[in-house]
CSV table of C-alpha atoms in Angstrom, one decimal:
chain,number,residue,atom,x,y,z
O,1,GLY,CA,-12.3,25.0,-25.1
O,2,THR,CA,-11.6,21.6,-23.4
O,3,HIS,CA,-10.7,21.0,-20.0
O,4,PRO,CA,-9.0,17.1,-19.3
O,5,PRO,CA,-9.1,16.1,-16.1
O,6,PRO,CA,-6.6,14.6,-14.4
O,7,HIS,CA,-7.2,11.3,-16.3
O,8,ASP,CA,-9.6,10.3,-19.1
O,9,PRO,CA,-13.3,9.8,-17.1
O,10,ALA,CA,-14.0,8.7,-21.0
O,11,PRO,CA,-15.6,5.3,-20.1
O,12,PHE,CA,-18.2,6.3,-17.2
O,13,PHE,CA,-18.7,10.5,-16.3
O,14,PRO,CA,-17.5,13.0,-19.9
O,15,SER,CA,-16.1,16.5,-19.9
O,16,PHE,CA,-18.6,18.8,-21.0
O,17,CYS,CA,-18.8,23.1,-21.2
O,18,VAL,CA,-21.4,25.5,-21.0
O,19,CYS,CA,-21.6,26.6,-23.8
O,20,GLY,CA,-23.4,30.1,-24.9
O,21,VAL,CA,-26.1,28.5,-27.2
O,22,VAL,CA,-30.3,29.2,-26.2
O,23,GLY,CA,-31.7,25.9,-26.8
O,24,PRO,CA,-30.9,22.4,-27.3
O,25,TRP,CA,-28.2,20.2,-28.5
O,26,ARG,CA,-29.4,17.4,-30.3
O,27,ALA,CA,-27.4,14.8,-28.9
O,28,SER,CA,-27.7,15.6,-25.0
O,29,PRO,CA,-30.2,15.2,-22.8
O,30,PHE,CA,-30.1,19.0,-21.2
O,31,PRO,CA,-29.9,22.6,-22.8
O,32,CYS,CA,-26.0,24.3,-23.7
O,33,LEU,CA,-24.2,20.8,-22.8
O,34,LEU,CA,-21.7,20.2,-25.7
O,35,LEU,CA,-20.8,16.0,-25.1
O,36,PRO,CA,-18.7,13.7,-26.1
O,37,PRO,CA,-20.0,10.8,-27.9
O,38,SER,CA,-18.8,8.3,-25.1
O,39,TYR,CA,-21.4,9.8,-24.0
O,40,ALA,CA,-24.3,8.8,-25.5
O,41,VAL,CA,-22.6,5.2,-25.3
O,42,PHE,CA,-23.0,5.3,-21.4
O,43,ILE,CA,-26.6,7.0,-21.8
O,44,ALA,CA,-27.4,4.2,-23.1
O,45,ARG,CA,-26.0,1.8,-20.6
O,46,VAL,CA,-27.5,3.3,-18.7
O,47,ARG,CA,-31.0,3.4,-20.1
O,48,LYS,CA,-30.4,-0.4,-20.7
O,49,GLU,CA,-29.7,-1.0,-16.6
O,50,ARG,CA,-32.7,1.6,-15.7
O,51,ARG,CA,-35.4,-0.6,-17.8
O,52,THR,CA,-34.0,-3.4,-17.0
O,53,VAL,CA,-33.9,-2.7,-13.3
O,54,LYS,CA,-37.7,-2.1,-13.5
O,55,LYS,CA,-38.7,-5.3,-14.7
O,56,HIS,CA,-38.2,-6.8,-11.7
O,57,PRO,CA,-39.0,-4.3,-8.8
O,58,ARG,CA,-38.7,-5.0,-5.2
O,59,PRO,CA,-40.9,-5.9,-2.0
O,60,LYS,CA,-41.9,-2.2,-1.0
O,61,ARG,CA,-39.4,0.1,0.7
O,62,PRO,CA,-39.4,3.2,1.8
O,63,THR,CA,-38.9,5.3,-1.2
O,64,MET,CA,-35.5,7.3,-1.2
O,65,LYS,CA,-35.7,10.6,-2.3
O,66,LEU,CA,-33.3,10.9,-6.1
O,67,ALA,CA,-31.8,14.3,-7.5
O,68,ILE,CA,-33.1,15.0,-10.9
O,69,ALA,CA,-30.2,17.6,-12.1
O,70,ALA,CA,-27.6,18.3,-16.0
O,71,LEU,CA,-26.4,15.2,-15.3
O,72,SER,CA,-28.8,12.8,-13.2
O,73,LEU,CA,-29.2,9.2,-13.8
O,74,ILE,CA,-32.0,7.6,-12.0
O,75,ALA,CA,-31.2,5.2,-10.3
O,76,SER,CA,-34.2,2.8,-8.4
O,77,ALA,CA,-33.1,0.9,-5.0
O,78,SER,CA,-33.7,-1.8,-6.6
O,79,ALA,CA,-29.9,-1.1,-7.4
O,80,PHE,CA,-28.9,-2.2,-3.4
O,81,ALA,CA,-30.6,-5.3,-4.1
O,82,PRO,CA,-28.3,-8.6,-3.6
O,83,SER,CA,-31.1,-10.4,-5.1
O,84,GLN,CA,-31.2,-8.9,-8.1
O,85,VAL,CA,-28.2,-9.2,-10.9
O,86,GLY,CA,-27.9,-6.9,-13.9
O,87,GLY,CA,-31.5,-7.0,-14.0
O,88,ARG,CA,-31.5,-11.1,-13.9
O,89,ALA,CA,-34.4,-12.7,-10.5
O,90,VAL,CA,-31.5,-14.4,-9.1
O,91,SER,CA,-32.0,-17.2,-6.6
O,92,THR,CA,-32.0,-17.4,-3.2
O,93,ALA,CA,-29.4,-20.3,-3.4
O,94,ALA,CA,-27.1,-17.9,-5.6
O,95,PHE,CA,-26.7,-16.5,-1.6
O,96,ALA,CA,-26.5,-20.0,0.5
O,97,PRO,CA,-22.8,-19.9,1.5
O,98,LYS,CA,-20.4,-22.4,-0.6
O,99,ASN,CA,-16.8,-23.0,-0.3
O,100,VAL,CA,-14.3,-20.4,1.9
O,101,ALA,CA,-11.7,-22.2,1.5
O,102,ALA,CA,-10.4,-20.3,-0.5
O,103,PHE,CA,-9.2,-17.5,1.7
O,104,GLU,CA,-9.2,-19.6,4.9
O,105,ALA,CA,-6.5,-21.3,3.4
O,106,SER,CA,-3.0,-19.5,4.5
O,107,ARG,CA,-0.1,-17.9,2.7
O,108,GLY,CA,2.6,-17.7,5.9
O,109,PHE,CA,1.1,-15.1,7.4
O,110,ALA,CA,-1.1,-15.0,11.0
O,111,LEU,CA,-4.1,-15.8,10.6
O,112,MET,CA,-6.8,-15.8,13.9
O,113,SER,CA,-9.2,-18.2,13.7
O,114,THR,CA,-13.0,-19.0,15.5
O,115,ALA,CA,-11.0,-20.7,18.0
O,116,GLU,CA,-8.4,-19.2,19.6
O,117,SER,CA,-11.2,-15.7,18.8
O,118,THR,CA,-12.8,-17.8,21.4
O,119,GLU,CA,-9.9,-19.1,24.1
O,120,LEU,CA,-8.9,-14.6,23.9
O,121,GLY,CA,-13.2,-14.6,25.7
O,122,VAL,CA,-14.4,-12.5,22.8
O,123,LYS,CA,-17.6,-13.2,22.0
O,124,GLN,CA,-17.8,-12.6,18.2
O,125,GLU,CA,-15.8,-14.3,15.4
O,126,PRO,CA,-14.1,-12.8,12.6
O,127,HIS,CA,-16.5,-12.0,9.7
O,128,GLY,CA,-15.3,-16.0,7.5
O,129,GLY,CA,-14.6,-17.1,10.3
O,130,LYS,CA,-10.9,-16.4,10.4
O,131,LEU,CA,-9.2,-12.9,11.5
O,132,VAL,CA,-6.0,-12.1,8.2
O,133,ASP,CA,-3.7,-10.7,9.8
O,134,LEU,CA,-0.1,-10.7,6.9
O,135,MET,CA,2.0,-7.4,8.1
O,136,LEU,CA,5.4,-9.4,8.0
O,137,LYS,CA,7.5,-9.6,12.1
O,138,THR,CA,11.0,-9.1,11.9
O,139,ASP,CA,13.2,-7.0,10.3
O,140,GLU,CA,14.6,-9.4,8.3
O,141,GLU,CA,11.5,-10.9,6.2
O,142,LYS,CA,10.4,-7.8,5.3
O,143,GLU,CA,13.9,-6.6,4.0
O,144,ALA,CA,13.7,-10.4,1.6
O,145,ALA,CA,9.2,-8.3,0.6
O,146,ILE,CA,11.0,-5.0,-0.4
O,147,ALA,CA,13.9,-6.9,-2.3
O,148,LYS,CA,11.6,-8.5,-5.3
O,149,CYS,CA,9.7,-5.9,-5.4
O,150,THR,CA,11.0,-4.0,-8.5
O,151,SER,CA,9.2,-0.1,-8.1
O,152,GLU,CA,7.5,1.8,-6.0
O,153,LEU,CA,4.4,3.5,-5.6
O,154,GLN,CA,2.8,6.5,-3.8
O,155,LEU,CA,0.1,5.3,-1.7
O,156,THR,CA,-3.4,7.8,-2.4
O,157,PRO,CA,-5.3,8.3,1.1
O,158,ARG,CA,-7.6,6.0,0.1
O,159,GLN,CA,-5.9,4.0,-1.3
O,160,LEU,CA,-3.6,4.4,2.7
O,161,CYS,CA,-6.7,3.1,3.8
O,162,ASP,CA,-7.6,-0.5,2.3
O,163,VAL,CA,-4.0,-0.7,2.8
O,164,GLU,CA,-3.7,-0.9,6.3
O,165,LEU,CA,-8.1,-2.6,6.7
O,166,ILE,CA,-6.6,-5.7,4.9
O,167,MET,CA,-3.0,-6.1,6.0
O,168,ASN,CA,-4.3,-5.6,10.0
O,169,GLY,CA,-8.0,-8.3,9.4
O,170,GLY,CA,-10.4,-5.0,8.9
O,171,PHE,CA,-11.2,-6.6,5.5
O,172,SER,CA,-11.1,-10.0,6.6
O,173,PRO,CA,-11.1,-12.3,5.4
O,174,ILE,CA,-9.9,-11.2,1.6
O,175,GLU,CA,-6.0,-11.0,1.9
O,176,GLY,CA,-5.4,-8.8,-0.7
O,177,PHE,CA,-7.7,-5.8,-3.8
O,178,MET,CA,-9.9,-7.5,-5.1
O,179,ASP,CA,-9.2,-9.3,-8.8
O,180,GLU,CA,-12.3,-8.9,-11.6
O,181,GLU,CA,-14.0,-12.1,-10.3
O,182,THR,CA,-14.2,-10.5,-6.4
O,183,TYR,CA,-14.5,-7.3,-7.9
O,184,LYS,CA,-17.3,-8.2,-9.8
O,185,SER,CA,-19.4,-10.7,-8.0
O,186,VAL,CA,-19.4,-7.7,-5.3
O,187,VAL,CA,-20.5,-4.9,-7.3
O,188,GLU,CA,-23.6,-7.5,-8.6
O,189,ASN,CA,-24.4,-9.5,-5.4
O,190,MET,CA,-23.3,-8.0,-2.3
O,191,GLU,CA,-20.9,-11.3,-1.7
O,192,LEU,CA,-17.7,-12.1,-2.9
O,193,PRO,CA,-17.0,-16.1,-5.0
O,194,SER,CA,-17.4,-17.8,-1.7
O,195,GLY,CA,-20.5,-16.3,-0.9
O,196,VAL,CA,-18.8,-14.5,2.0
O,197,ILE,CA,-21.2,-11.1,2.0
O,198,PHE,CA,-19.3,-7.9,1.6
O,199,GLY,CA,-20.5,-4.5,1.1
O,200,LEU,CA,-18.8,-2.6,-0.9
O,201,PRO,CA,-15.4,-4.1,-3.8
O,202,VAL,CA,-12.1,-2.6,-2.5
O,203,VAL,CA,-10.1,-2.0,-5.2
O,204,PHE,CA,-7.0,-0.6,-6.8
O,205,ASP,CA,-7.0,1.9,-8.5
O,206,THR,CA,-4.5,3.9,-11.3
O,207,ASN,CA,-4.6,4.9,-14.4
O,208,SER,CA,-1.1,3.2,-15.5
O,209,GLU,CA,-0.3,1.6,-19.2
O,210,ASP,CA,3.2,0.0,-17.0
O,211,LEU,CA,1.5,-1.5,-14.3
O,212,SER,CA,1.2,-5.4,-15.5
O,213,PRO,CA,0.2,-8.6,-13.6
O,214,GLY,CA,3.0,-10.7,-12.3
O,215,ASP,CA,4.8,-7.2,-10.9
O,216,ILE,CA,5.6,-7.3,-7.7
O,217,VAL,CA,5.4,-3.1,-6.8
O,218,LEU,CA,6.3,-1.7,-2.9
O,219,LEU,CA,3.8,0.3,-2.4
O,220,LYS,CA,5.0,4.1,0.8
O,221,ASP,CA,3.6,6.3,2.3
O,222,GLY,CA,5.6,9.8,1.6
O,223,ASP,CA,9.1,8.3,3.6
O,224,ARG,CA,7.3,5.3,4.7
O,225,ASN,CA,7.1,1.7,3.6
O,226,ILE,CA,3.7,0.0,4.2
O,227,ALA,CA,2.7,-2.3,2.2
O,228,THR,CA,4.4,-5.2,-1.0
O,229,ILE,CA,1.3,-5.5,-3.6
O,230,GLU,CA,1.5,-9.0,-6.1
O,231,PHE,CA,-0.1,-7.9,-9.1
O,232,THR,CA,-2.7,-10.5,-10.3
O,233,ASP,CA,-4.7,-8.5,-12.7
O,234,LYS,CA,-5.7,-5.6,-14.7
O,235,PHE,CA,-8.9,-5.0,-15.8
O,236,THR,CA,-10.9,-1.8,-17.0
O,237,PRO,CA,-14.8,-2.1,-13.8
O,238,ASP,CA,-18.2,-0.9,-15.2
O,239,LYS,CA,-18.1,1.6,-13.3
O,240,PRO,CA,-20.8,2.3,-14.1
O,241,LEU,CA,-23.0,-1.0,-13.1
O,242,GLU,CA,-20.8,-0.3,-9.9
O,243,CYS,CA,-21.7,3.5,-9.3
O,244,LEU,CA,-25.9,1.7,-10.0
O,245,LYS,CA,-25.5,-1.1,-8.0
O,246,CYS,CA,-23.4,0.4,-4.9
O,247,TYR,CA,-24.6,4.1,-4.4
O,248,GLY,CA,-28.0,3.2,-6.1
O,249,THR,CA,-27.3,5.7,-8.6
O,250,ALA,CA,-24.6,6.8,-11.1
O,251,THR,CA,-25.0,10.6,-11.5
O,252,ILE,CA,-22.2,12.4,-10.0
O,253,GLU,CA,-23.9,14.8,-7.6
O,254,HIS,CA,-23.2,11.6,-5.7
O,255,PRO,CA,-20.4,12.4,-3.6
O,256,GLY,CA,-19.6,7.9,-4.1
O,257,ALA,CA,-20.0,7.9,-8.0
O,258,LEU,CA,-18.0,11.6,-8.0
O,259,MET,CA,-14.7,10.1,-5.9
O,260,VAL,CA,-15.0,6.9,-8.8
O,261,ALA,CA,-15.4,9.7,-12.3
O,262,THR,CA,-12.8,12.2,-11.5
O,263,GLU,CA,-10.9,10.2,-8.4
O,264,ARG,CA,-10.3,6.6,-9.2
O,265,GLY,CA,-8.5,5.6,-11.9
O,266,ARG,CA,-8.9,4.2,-15.3
O,267,TYR,CA,-8.1,0.7,-14.5
O,268,TYR,CA,-8.1,-2.1,-10.9
O,269,MET,CA,-5.8,-4.7,-10.6
O,270,GLY,CA,-6.1,-6.2,-8.2
O,271,GLY,CA,-2.8,-8.1,-5.4
O,272,LYS,CA,-1.8,-9.5,-3.0
O,273,ILE,CA,-0.4,-7.6,-0.2
O,274,THR,CA,2.1,-7.8,2.3
O,275,GLY,CA,1.7,-5.3,5.7
O,276,LEU,CA,5.6,-4.2,6.9
O,277,ASN,CA,5.0,-1.3,8.6
O,278,ASN,CA,1.4,0.3,10.1
O,279,PRO,CA,1.5,4.2,8.7
O,280,VAL,CA,1.6,6.9,11.1
O,281,ARG,CA,-1.5,8.8,11.8
O,282,ASP,CA,-2.7,12.1,13.8
O,283,PHE,CA,-4.6,9.0,15.8
O,284,PRO,CA,-3.5,5.8,16.9
O,285,CYS,CA,-5.0,3.3,15.1
O,286,LYS,CA,-5.5,0.0,16.8
O,287,THR,CA,-6.1,-3.4,14.9
O,288,PRO,CA,-9.3,-5.3,14.8
O,289,ALA,CA,-6.4,-8.2,17.2
O,290,GLU,CA,-5.8,-5.1,19.0
O,291,VAL,CA,-8.3,-3.9,19.6
O,292,ARG,CA,-10.3,-7.0,21.2
O,293,ALA,CA,-7.9,-8.1,23.6
O,294,THR,CA,-8.9,-5.4,25.2
O,295,LEU,CA,-12.9,-6.1,25.1
O,296,PRO,CA,-14.5,-8.1,28.6
O,297,ALA,CA,-14.7,-11.5,27.8
O,298,ASP,CA,-18.4,-13.6,26.3
O,299,THR,CA,-20.5,-9.6,27.0
O,300,ASP,CA,-21.7,-7.9,24.1
O,301,VAL,CA,-20.5,-5.3,22.3
O,302,VAL,CA,-22.0,-2.3,20.9
O,303,ALA,CA,-20.6,-0.8,17.9
O,304,PHE,CA,-21.4,3.4,17.6
O,305,GLN,CA,-20.0,4.2,13.7
O,306,CYS,CA,-19.6,8.1,13.3
O,307,ARG,CA,-17.1,10.4,11.2
O,308,ASN,CA,-18.4,13.5,12.2
O,309,PRO,CA,-17.7,15.1,16.6
O,310,VAL,CA,-20.3,13.9,19.0
O,311,HIS,CA,-22.3,15.6,20.7
O,312,ARG,CA,-24.8,15.4,22.7
O,313,ALA,CA,-28.3,14.1,21.0
O,314,HIS,CA,-24.9,11.0,19.6
O,315,TYR,CA,-23.7,10.4,23.5
O,316,GLU,CA,-27.6,9.8,24.5
O,317,LEU,CA,-28.0,7.9,22.1
O,318,PHE,CA,-25.6,5.5,22.1
O,319,THR,CA,-25.4,5.5,25.8
O,320,ARG,CA,-28.7,4.4,25.8
O,321,ALA,CA,-28.3,1.4,22.7
O,322,LEU,CA,-26.9,-0.3,26.0
O,323,ASP,CA,-31.1,-0.7,27.0
O,324,ASP,CA,-32.3,-2.0,24.3
O,325,PRO,CA,-33.2,-5.4,25.2
O,326,LEU,CA,-31.7,-6.8,22.0
O,327,VAL,CA,-28.0,-6.1,23.9
O,328,GLY,CA,-27.1,-8.4,26.6
O,329,GLU,CA,-27.3,-6.6,30.6
O,330,ASP,CA,-23.8,-6.4,30.8
O,331,GLY,CA,-22.8,-4.9,27.0
O,332,VAL,CA,-20.6,-2.1,26.1
O,333,VAL,CA,-20.3,0.5,23.7
O,334,LEU,CA,-17.7,0.9,21.6
O,335,VAL,CA,-17.5,4.1,19.5
O,336,HIS,CA,-15.6,3.4,16.4
O,337,PRO,CA,-15.3,6.8,14.1
O,338,THR,CA,-13.9,6.8,11.4
O,339,CYS,CA,-11.5,9.6,11.0
O,340,GLY,CA,-10.0,9.4,7.2
O,341,PRO,CA,-11.4,10.7,4.2
O,342,THR,CA,-14.6,11.5,3.8
O,343,GLN,CA,-16.8,13.9,2.1
O,344,ALA,CA,-15.0,17.4,1.5
O,345,ASP,CA,-17.3,20.0,4.0
O,346,ASP,CA,-16.8,17.1,6.8
O,347,ILE,CA,-14.2,18.5,10.0
O,348,PRO,CA,-10.9,16.5,9.1
O,349,GLY,CA,-9.7,13.3,10.8
O,350,ASP,CA,-7.0,15.2,13.6
O,351,VAL,CA,-10.0,17.4,14.9
O,352,ARG,CA,-12.6,14.5,15.2
O,353,TYR,CA,-9.2,13.0,16.7
O,354,LYS,CA,-8.9,15.3,19.3
O,355,THR,CA,-12.3,15.6,20.1
O,356,TYR,CA,-13.0,12.5,20.8
O,357,GLU,CA,-10.1,12.4,23.1
O,358,VAL,CA,-11.8,15.4,24.9
O,359,LEU,CA,-15.5,13.7,25.3
O,360,LYS,CA,-14.1,11.2,26.5
O,361,GLU,CA,-11.4,12.9,29.5
O,362,GLU,CA,-14.6,14.4,29.7
O,363,THR,CA,-17.9,11.4,30.5
O,364,HIS,CA,-15.5,8.5,31.9
O,365,ASN,CA,-18.0,6.4,31.3
O,366,PRO,CA,-16.7,2.4,32.3
O,367,ARG,CA,-19.2,1.2,29.5
O,368,THR,CA,-17.2,3.2,25.9
O,369,ARG,CA,-14.1,2.5,24.3
O,370,TRP,CA,-13.8,4.5,22.0
O,371,GLU,CA,-10.9,3.8,19.3
O,372,TYR,CA,-10.6,5.2,16.1
O,373,LEU,CA,-10.2,3.1,12.5
O,374,PRO,CA,-9.0,4.8,9.3
O,375,TYR,CA,-11.2,4.4,6.4
O,376,SER,CA,-12.0,6.7,3.7
O,377,MET,CA,-15.9,6.8,4.1
O,378,HIS,CA,-18.0,6.6,0.4
O,379,MET,CA,-21.5,8.2,0.7
O,380,ALA,CA,-22.9,4.4,0.6
O,381,GLY,CA,-25.9,4.5,2.4
O,382,PRO,CA,-28.1,0.5,2.8
O,383,ARG,CA,-24.5,-1.1,1.2
O,384,GLU,CA,-22.4,0.8,3.1
O,385,ALA,CA,-23.7,-0.2,6.6
O,386,ILE,CA,-23.4,-3.5,5.6
O,387,GLN,CA,-19.5,-2.8,5.5
O,388,HIS,CA,-19.3,-0.7,9.0
O,389,MET,CA,-21.0,-4.1,10.1
O,390,MET,CA,-17.9,-5.8,8.6
O,391,ILE,CA,-15.3,-4.0,9.5
O,392,ARG,CA,-17.2,-4.0,13.4
O,393,LYS,CA,-17.5,-7.6,13.6
O,394,ASN,CA,-13.5,-7.9,12.9
O,395,PHE,CA,-13.2,-6.3,15.6
O,396,GLY,CA,-15.2,-7.8,17.7
O,397,CYS,CA,-18.5,-6.2,17.6
O,398,THR,CA,-22.0,-8.1,18.3
O,399,HIS,CA,-24.3,-5.6,17.7
O,400,PHE,CA,-23.7,-1.8,15.3
O,401,ILE,CA,-26.1,1.2,16.1
O,402,ILE,CA,-27.9,2.0,12.8
O,403,GLY,CA,-28.7,6.0,13.1
O,404,ARG,CA,-30.9,8.1,10.6
O,405,ASP,CA,-30.2,8.4,7.3
O,406,MET,CA,-26.5,6.6,7.4
O,407,ALA,CA,-23.9,6.6,5.4
O,408,GLY,CA,-26.6,9.6,3.5
O,409,SER,CA,-25.6,12.4,1.4
O,410,LYS,CA,-27.5,15.3,-0.2
O,411,SER,CA,-26.7,16.0,-4.3
O,412,SER,CA,-24.6,18.4,-4.8
O,413,VAL,CA,-27.0,20.1,-6.7
O,414,THR,CA,-30.5,19.7,-4.9
O,415,GLY,CA,-29.8,19.8,-1.7
O,416,GLU,CA,-32.3,16.1,-1.7
O,417,ASP,CA,-31.5,13.2,0.1
O,418,PHE,CA,-30.1,10.0,-2.2
O,419,TYR,CA,-31.4,7.8,0.4
O,420,GLY,CA,-34.4,7.8,2.9
O,421,ALA,CA,-34.2,8.2,6.3
O,422,TYR,CA,-34.5,4.3,7.3
O,423,ASP,CA,-33.3,2.9,4.3
O,424,ALA,CA,-30.5,2.0,5.9
O,425,GLN,CA,-31.9,0.4,8.9
O,426,ASP,CA,-33.9,-1.5,6.8
O,427,PHE,CA,-31.1,-3.4,4.8
O,428,ALA,CA,-29.5,-4.3,7.3
O,429,LYS,CA,-31.6,-5.6,9.4
O,430,GLU,CA,-33.0,-7.6,6.0
O,431,HIS,CA,-29.1,-9.1,5.9
O,432,GLY,CA,-28.0,-9.1,9.2
O,433,PRO,CA,-28.1,-12.4,10.6
O,434,ARG,CA,-26.6,-13.0,7.4
O,435,LEU,CA,-24.1,-10.6,8.5
O,436,GLY,CA,-24.1,-12.5,11.6
O,437,VAL,CA,-24.1,-9.2,13.9
O,438,MET,CA,-27.3,-7.3,15.1
O,439,PRO,CA,-28.4,-3.9,13.8
O,440,VAL,CA,-29.8,-1.3,16.9
O,441,PRO,CA,-31.6,1.4,15.1
O,442,SER,CA,-31.0,4.3,17.1
O,443,LEU,CA,-34.2,5.9,19.0
O,444,ASN,CA,-34.7,9.5,17.7
O,445,LEU,CA,-34.2,12.3,20.3
O,446,VAL,CA,-35.2,15.0,21.0
O,447,TYR,CA,-34.1,17.7,23.9
O,448,THR,CA,-36.9,18.7,25.6
O,449,GLU,CA,-37.3,21.9,28.7
O,450,GLU,CA,-39.5,20.0,30.5
O,451,GLU,CA,-37.7,16.9,30.9
O,452,GLY,CA,-34.4,16.9,28.8
O,453,TYR,CA,-33.7,13.8,26.5
O,454,VAL,CA,-36.9,11.6,25.4
O,455,THR,CA,-38.0,10.2,22.6
O,456,ALA,CA,-39.0,12.6,19.9
O,457,ASP,CA,-42.6,10.1,20.2
O,458,GLU,CA,-42.8,10.5,23.8
O,459,ALA,CA,-42.5,14.3,24.5
O,460,LYS,CA,-45.4,14.3,21.4
O,461,GLU,CA,-47.5,12.6,23.7
O,462,LYS,CA,-46.8,14.5,26.4
O,463,GLY,CA,-46.5,17.9,25.0
O,464,LEU,CA,-43.7,18.2,26.6
O,465,SER,CA,-41.7,21.9,24.9
O,466,GLU,CA,-38.7,20.3,22.0
O,467,LYS,CA,-35.8,22.9,21.6
O,468,LYS,CA,-33.6,22.6,18.3
O,469,LEU,CA,-30.6,23.7,15.9
O,470,SER,CA,-29.5,23.7,13.7
O,471,GLY,CA,-26.3,22.1,12.5
O,472,THR,CA,-26.1,25.6,10.4
O,473,LYS,CA,-26.4,27.8,12.9
O,474,PHE,CA,-24.7,26.0,15.1
O,475,ARG,CA,-22.0,26.2,12.5
O,476,GLN,CA,-22.8,30.2,12.9
O,477,MET,CA,-22.7,30.4,16.8
O,478,LEU,CA,-19.4,29.2,17.0
O,479,ARG,CA,-18.1,31.6,14.6
O,480,GLY,CA,-19.4,33.9,15.7
O,481,GLY,CA,-18.5,33.3,19.2
O,482,GLU,CA,-21.7,32.7,20.9
O,483,ASP,CA,-22.2,30.6,24.0
O,484,ILE,CA,-23.2,27.3,22.5
O,485,PRO,CA,-26.0,25.9,24.3
O,486,GLU,CA,-24.7,22.8,26.7
O,487,TRP,CA,-27.5,20.2,26.0
O,488,PHE,CA,-26.6,20.8,22.6
O,489,ALA,CA,-22.4,20.3,23.3
O,490,PHE,CA,-20.0,19.5,24.9
O,491,LYS,CA,-18.2,22.2,26.3
O,492,SER,CA,-14.3,20.4,25.7
O,493,VAL,CA,-16.2,19.2,22.4
O,494,VAL,CA,-16.8,22.8,20.8
O,495,SER,CA,-13.6,24.5,22.8
O,496,VAL,CA,-11.8,22.0,20.4
O,497,LEU,CA,-13.9,23.0,17.7
O,498,ARG,CA,-13.3,26.3,18.0
O,499,GLU,CA,-9.0,26.4,18.7
O,500,ASN,CA,-8.7,24.5,14.9
O,501,ILE,CA,-11.4,25.6,12.4
């Protein structure tokens, strides 16, 4: 029988059924799979891309482990290289800064310039030179904007996060969902058409055949009016290429590629956003301008990104980052967890938020600030590291902690890592100067009986006795009501987790 998906993914990944056939089916690269004809076209396109990319290998870097299983389509690490587009070598001149006036021109919305940011005392300038603010300020303006709409749409959780970051300036300098030209430029070159670096595409997806360029639509979250969008174009994206370039693989064993294949609609639409109201969330999300107003003047701000509860090792990691020689003497840490959609097996955002709040109260560290980001994770490894650095730049951060296997993920079939432990760090070091954010490599800390937390190298050199507790064992102990060692987790965090999961 057949199994129709929520929307037709035929241009991208096929539906398939496992049958009782013994031996290989000629049209399929694996036994016992019956695949539609469109899959052959898809296979040919990806194989062509792989052959072409291999003609221009990147300089040697740590090898990325890519899963090999049913429907796996292996992409080389060169898929991350913005210096290669569609298999063609691209000169470095292609990435020289271009005219950014198109992105800086105001359409009547408030923009924070570099000079205004300096007046506030914040050391870091916004990405692209101006901090976008697309929010209408008065009820009259909002009513007039709504009156222009001819229809309304409910936003998905991921779209809601994107809309919020567009209208509050978290995605500065863009002022709407990307049109086809911008989408292709970001996918293939990791930059806007203006030449400004941008990690991942920000797209509005739909299956609607009725939506057309020129339509003005009211975007809602339940009964709450969030924004209006004036669509500028509609196109069918090249999803296999998008995944190869952005995730380094097109296999649906990767959670980001799976999201693109099964959650996103057939079409992408570019559109200009006008902000009406911020979403109502369980966790408060300050705008970039609001966070900047709280930061100390002319001071290094080190961002720490996480999507899980903070345990002892994490806390030691981001507080010790302030001792890094790359960070100024009076620097502060901005702990900035993402609380939007992430991997299916991650702890829900509202529970994570509660753990952060109790930890903030327990530690009372004057050099640590806590804010929350409405961002949906892609698990895109190196490319997502650039996206996170760019966003935190808009929030006023000068430095960014790059952890081991940041934004990494494992194959849902084999459990193998898609990225090497230091791929994101190396990628951030390579592109950090152009982005204007200094990456701070995270320390590889271990807990020892003799000296507490030290680096792994120091523990080995001194012959110290390490204590370890795996995440799997921690979850088992949590569910079983066993005592969690305080060297591993904070009591307040453990208490919240036991009450909520």
